[in-house]
Short mmCIF file of C-alpha atoms in Angstrom, two decimals:
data_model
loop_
_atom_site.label_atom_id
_atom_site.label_comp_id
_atom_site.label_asym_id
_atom_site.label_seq_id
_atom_site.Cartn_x
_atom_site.Cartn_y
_atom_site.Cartn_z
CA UNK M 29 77.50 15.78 132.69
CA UNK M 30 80.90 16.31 130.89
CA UNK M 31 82.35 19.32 131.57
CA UNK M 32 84.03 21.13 128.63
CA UNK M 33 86.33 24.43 128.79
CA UNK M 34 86.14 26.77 125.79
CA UNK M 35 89.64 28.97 125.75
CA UNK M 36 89.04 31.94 123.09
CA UNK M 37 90.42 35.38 123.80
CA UNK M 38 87.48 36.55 121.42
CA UNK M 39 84.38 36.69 123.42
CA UNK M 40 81.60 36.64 120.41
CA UNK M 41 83.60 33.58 119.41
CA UNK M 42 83.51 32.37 123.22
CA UNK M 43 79.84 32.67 124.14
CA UNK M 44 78.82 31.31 120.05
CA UNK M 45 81.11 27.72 121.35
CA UNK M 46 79.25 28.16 124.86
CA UNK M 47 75.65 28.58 123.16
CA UNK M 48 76.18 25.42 120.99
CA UNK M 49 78.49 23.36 123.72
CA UNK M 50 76.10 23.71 125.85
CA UNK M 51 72.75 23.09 123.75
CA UNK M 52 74.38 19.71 123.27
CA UNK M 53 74.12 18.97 126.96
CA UNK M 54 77.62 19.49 127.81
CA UNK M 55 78.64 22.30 131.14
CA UNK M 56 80.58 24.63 129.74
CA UNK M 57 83.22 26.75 131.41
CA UNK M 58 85.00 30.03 130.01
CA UNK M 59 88.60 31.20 129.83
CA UNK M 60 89.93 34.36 127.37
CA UNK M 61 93.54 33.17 127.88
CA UNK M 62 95.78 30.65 128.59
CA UNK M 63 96.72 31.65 132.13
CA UNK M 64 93.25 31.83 132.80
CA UNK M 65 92.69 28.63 131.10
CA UNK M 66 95.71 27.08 133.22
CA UNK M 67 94.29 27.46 136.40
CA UNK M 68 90.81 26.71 135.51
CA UNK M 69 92.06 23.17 134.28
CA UNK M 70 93.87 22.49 137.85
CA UNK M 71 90.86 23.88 139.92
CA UNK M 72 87.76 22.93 137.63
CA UNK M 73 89.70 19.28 136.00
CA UNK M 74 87.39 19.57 132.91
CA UNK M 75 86.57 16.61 130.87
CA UNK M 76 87.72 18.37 127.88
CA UNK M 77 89.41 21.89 125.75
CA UNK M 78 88.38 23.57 123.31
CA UNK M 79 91.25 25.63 122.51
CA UNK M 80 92.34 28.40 120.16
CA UNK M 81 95.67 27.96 118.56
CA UNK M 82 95.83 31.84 117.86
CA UNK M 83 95.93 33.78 121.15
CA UNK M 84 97.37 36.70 122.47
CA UNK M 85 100.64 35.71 124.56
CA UNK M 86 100.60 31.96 125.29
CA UNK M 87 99.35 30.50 122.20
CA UNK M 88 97.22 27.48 122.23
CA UNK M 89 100.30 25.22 120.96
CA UNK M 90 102.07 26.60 124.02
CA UNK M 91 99.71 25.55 126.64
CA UNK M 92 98.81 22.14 125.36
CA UNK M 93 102.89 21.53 125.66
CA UNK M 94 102.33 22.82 129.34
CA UNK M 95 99.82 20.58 130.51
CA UNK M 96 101.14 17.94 128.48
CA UNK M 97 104.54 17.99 130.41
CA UNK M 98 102.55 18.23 133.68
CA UNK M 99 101.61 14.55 135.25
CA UNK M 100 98.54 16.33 137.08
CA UNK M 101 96.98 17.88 133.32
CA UNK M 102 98.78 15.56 130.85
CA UNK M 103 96.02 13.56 130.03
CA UNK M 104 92.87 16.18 129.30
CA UNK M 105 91.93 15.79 125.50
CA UNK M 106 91.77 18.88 123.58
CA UNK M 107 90.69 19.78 120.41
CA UNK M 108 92.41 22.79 118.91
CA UNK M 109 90.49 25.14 117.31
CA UNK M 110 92.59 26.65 114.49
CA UNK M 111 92.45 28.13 110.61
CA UNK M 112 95.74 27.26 110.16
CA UNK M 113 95.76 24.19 107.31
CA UNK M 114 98.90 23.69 106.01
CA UNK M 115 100.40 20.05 107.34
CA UNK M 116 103.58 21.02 108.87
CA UNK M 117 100.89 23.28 111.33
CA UNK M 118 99.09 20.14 111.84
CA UNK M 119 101.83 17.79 112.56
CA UNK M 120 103.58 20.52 115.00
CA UNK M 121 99.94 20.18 116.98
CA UNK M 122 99.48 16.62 116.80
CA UNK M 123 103.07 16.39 118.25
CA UNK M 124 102.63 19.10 120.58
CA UNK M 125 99.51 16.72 121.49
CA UNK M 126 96.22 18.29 120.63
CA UNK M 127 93.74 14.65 120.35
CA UNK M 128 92.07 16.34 117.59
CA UNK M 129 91.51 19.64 115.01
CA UNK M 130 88.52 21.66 114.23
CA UNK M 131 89.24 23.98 111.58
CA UNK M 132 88.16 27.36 111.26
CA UNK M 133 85.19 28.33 110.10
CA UNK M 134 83.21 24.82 110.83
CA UNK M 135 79.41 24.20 111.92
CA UNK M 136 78.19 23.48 115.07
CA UNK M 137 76.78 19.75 114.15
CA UNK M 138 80.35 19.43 113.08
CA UNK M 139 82.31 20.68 116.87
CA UNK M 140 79.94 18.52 118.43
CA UNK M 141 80.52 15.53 116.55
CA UNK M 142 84.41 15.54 117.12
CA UNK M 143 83.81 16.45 120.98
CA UNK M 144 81.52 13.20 120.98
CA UNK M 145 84.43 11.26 118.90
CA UNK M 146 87.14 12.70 121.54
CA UNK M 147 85.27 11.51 124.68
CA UNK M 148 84.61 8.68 123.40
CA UNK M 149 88.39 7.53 122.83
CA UNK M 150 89.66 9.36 126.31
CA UNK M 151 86.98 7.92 128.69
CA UNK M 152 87.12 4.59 130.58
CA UNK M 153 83.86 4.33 131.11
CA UNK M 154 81.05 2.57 128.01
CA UNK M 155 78.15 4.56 126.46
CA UNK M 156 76.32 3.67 130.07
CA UNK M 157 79.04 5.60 131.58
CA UNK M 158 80.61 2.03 133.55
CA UNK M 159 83.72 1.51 134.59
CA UNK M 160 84.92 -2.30 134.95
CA UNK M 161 87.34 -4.04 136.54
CA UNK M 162 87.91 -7.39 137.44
CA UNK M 163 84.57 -8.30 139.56
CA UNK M 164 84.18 -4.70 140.21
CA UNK M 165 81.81 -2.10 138.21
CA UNK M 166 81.99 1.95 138.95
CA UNK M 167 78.31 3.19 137.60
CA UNK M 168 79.58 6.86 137.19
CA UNK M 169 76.36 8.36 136.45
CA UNK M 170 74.57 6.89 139.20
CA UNK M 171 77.96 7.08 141.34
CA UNK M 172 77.53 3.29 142.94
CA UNK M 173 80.00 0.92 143.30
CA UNK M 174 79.04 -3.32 142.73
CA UNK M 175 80.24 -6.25 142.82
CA UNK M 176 78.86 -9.47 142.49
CA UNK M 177 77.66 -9.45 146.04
CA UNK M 178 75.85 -6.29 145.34
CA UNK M 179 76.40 -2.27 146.05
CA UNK M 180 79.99 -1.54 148.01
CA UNK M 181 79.07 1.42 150.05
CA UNK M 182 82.13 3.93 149.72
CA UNK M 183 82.15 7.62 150.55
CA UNK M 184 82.24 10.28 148.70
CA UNK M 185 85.88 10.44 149.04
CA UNK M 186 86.44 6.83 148.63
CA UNK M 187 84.13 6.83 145.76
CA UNK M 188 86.62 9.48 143.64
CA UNK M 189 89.78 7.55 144.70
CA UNK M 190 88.29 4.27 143.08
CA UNK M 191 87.12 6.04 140.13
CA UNK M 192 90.83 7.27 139.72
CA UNK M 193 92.26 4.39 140.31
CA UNK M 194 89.87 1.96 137.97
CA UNK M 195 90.10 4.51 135.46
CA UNK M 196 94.57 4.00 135.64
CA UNK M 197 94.34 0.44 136.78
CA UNK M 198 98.07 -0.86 136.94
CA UNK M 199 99.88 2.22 137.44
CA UNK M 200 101.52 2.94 140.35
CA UNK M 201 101.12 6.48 142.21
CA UNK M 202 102.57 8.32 144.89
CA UNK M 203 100.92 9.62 147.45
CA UNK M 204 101.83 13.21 147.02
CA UNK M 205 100.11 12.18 142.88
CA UNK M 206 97.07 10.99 144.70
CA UNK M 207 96.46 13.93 146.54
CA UNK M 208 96.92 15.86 142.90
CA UNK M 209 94.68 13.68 141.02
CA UNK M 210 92.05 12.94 143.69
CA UNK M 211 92.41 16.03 145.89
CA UNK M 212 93.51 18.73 143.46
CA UNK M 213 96.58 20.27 143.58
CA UNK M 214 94.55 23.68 145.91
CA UNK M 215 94.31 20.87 148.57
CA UNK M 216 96.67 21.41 150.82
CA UNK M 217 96.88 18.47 152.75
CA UNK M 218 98.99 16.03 154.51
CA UNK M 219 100.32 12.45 152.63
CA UNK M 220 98.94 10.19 155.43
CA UNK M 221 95.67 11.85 153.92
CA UNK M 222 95.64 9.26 151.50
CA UNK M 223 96.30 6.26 153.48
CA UNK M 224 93.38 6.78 156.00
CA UNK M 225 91.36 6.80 152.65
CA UNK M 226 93.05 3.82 151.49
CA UNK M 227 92.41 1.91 154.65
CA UNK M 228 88.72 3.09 154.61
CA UNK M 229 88.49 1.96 150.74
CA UNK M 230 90.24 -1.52 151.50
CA UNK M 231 87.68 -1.89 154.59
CA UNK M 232 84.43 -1.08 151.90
CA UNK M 233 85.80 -3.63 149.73
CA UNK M 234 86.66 -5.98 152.10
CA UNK M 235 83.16 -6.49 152.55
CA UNK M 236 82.99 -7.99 148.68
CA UNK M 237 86.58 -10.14 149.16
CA UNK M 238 88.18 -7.52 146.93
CA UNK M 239 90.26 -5.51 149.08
CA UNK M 240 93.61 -6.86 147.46
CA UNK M 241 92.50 -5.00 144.41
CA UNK M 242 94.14 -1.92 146.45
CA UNK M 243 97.95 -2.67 147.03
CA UNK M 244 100.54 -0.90 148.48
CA UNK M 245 103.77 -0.42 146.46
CA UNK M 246 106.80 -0.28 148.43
CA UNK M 247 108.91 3.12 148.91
CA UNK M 248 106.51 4.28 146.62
CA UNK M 249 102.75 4.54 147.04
CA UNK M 250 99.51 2.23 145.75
CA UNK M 251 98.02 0.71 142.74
CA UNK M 252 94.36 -0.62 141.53
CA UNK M 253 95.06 -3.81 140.37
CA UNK M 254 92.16 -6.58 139.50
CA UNK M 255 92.18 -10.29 139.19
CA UNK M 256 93.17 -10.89 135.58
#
């Protein structure tokens, strides 16, 4: 179930996006500011904002240029919430990098719609909620790995390092951005962390002959890379 945080500092305005986010079958999660909002994005990693562009202190603009310069938040779509209309406000969001704009006052069949739109064009995974890679499939909603062999049994663990790395297939990370993205940046944990994961993912895989998927970059860290 996508998990979507609603960032109002008014609360009748809060719990009304709450009431309808959640009657659409999305988890909802509160913040009344951006500080509160900023740590609830690190800890919670929703799967997307809704965010108020007018808010006391940190405005809405302001935080999505935060977590936009931040590797750990930079990708979270988030749809400002806003009744500003003129372009140049539009344009300064768009470049700031709000994924979309819901424009004050608006319906509910309306929010929902663009949240649908937004997930749609952030998320790796197809309407059955599949990842794919090579001659590897991630079924996120039933969390099992296959290949053409049949189920890969991976830990839990294991399990949200391959969804990471399927889901950025190419790019190279380090280990301390591993333990950020996989972890969370509360875990406090040692770097060889990751490689006894790594070695237990490679050793699940192995199983199917795809354990070269999972290479090791030099003086640097690993990378999910299929056949093809």
């Amino acid at each position: 179930m996508p998990r979507i945080l609603v960032v109002d500092d008014e609360p009748a305005i809060r719990d009304m996006l709450a009431v309808a986010v959640e009657a659409a079958g999305f988890r909802v999660l509160l913040a009344g500011n951006a500080q509160a909002a900023h740590s609830m994005v690190i800890d919670e990693r929703p799967d997307l904002m809704l965010l108020d562009w007018m808010m006391p202190g940190v405005s809405g603009l302001e935080l999505t240029r935060r977590l936009r310069r931040e590797p750990v938040t930079s990708d979270i779509p988030i749809i400002m919430l806003t009744a500003k209309v003129t372009e140049d406000d539009k344009v300064a969001g768009l470049e700031a990098g709000t994924d979309d704009y819901v424009i004050k006052p608006f319906s509910p069949r309306e929010l929902i719609a663009r949240i649908h739109a937004v997930l749609r064009r952030s998320s790796p995974t197809d309407e059955h909620g599949l990842i794919e890679a090579g001659e590897l499939t991630l079924d996120t909603h039933a969390r099992r790995v296959v290949a053409k062999e049949g189920e890969v049994r991976v830990g839990p663990t294991e399990y949200r390092l391959l969804e990471f790395f399927m889901s950025n297939s190419g790019r190279a990370y380090s280990r301390s951005q591993l333990l950020d993205h996989v972890w969370g940046t509360g875990a406090y944990l040692e770097e060889r962390t990751v490689d006894v994961h790594i070695r237990r993912l490679r050793k699940a895989l192995q199983a199917a002959g795809l354990n070269h998927y999972v290479q090791t970059v030099r003086g640097h860290g690993y990378r999910f890379m299929a056949d093809g």
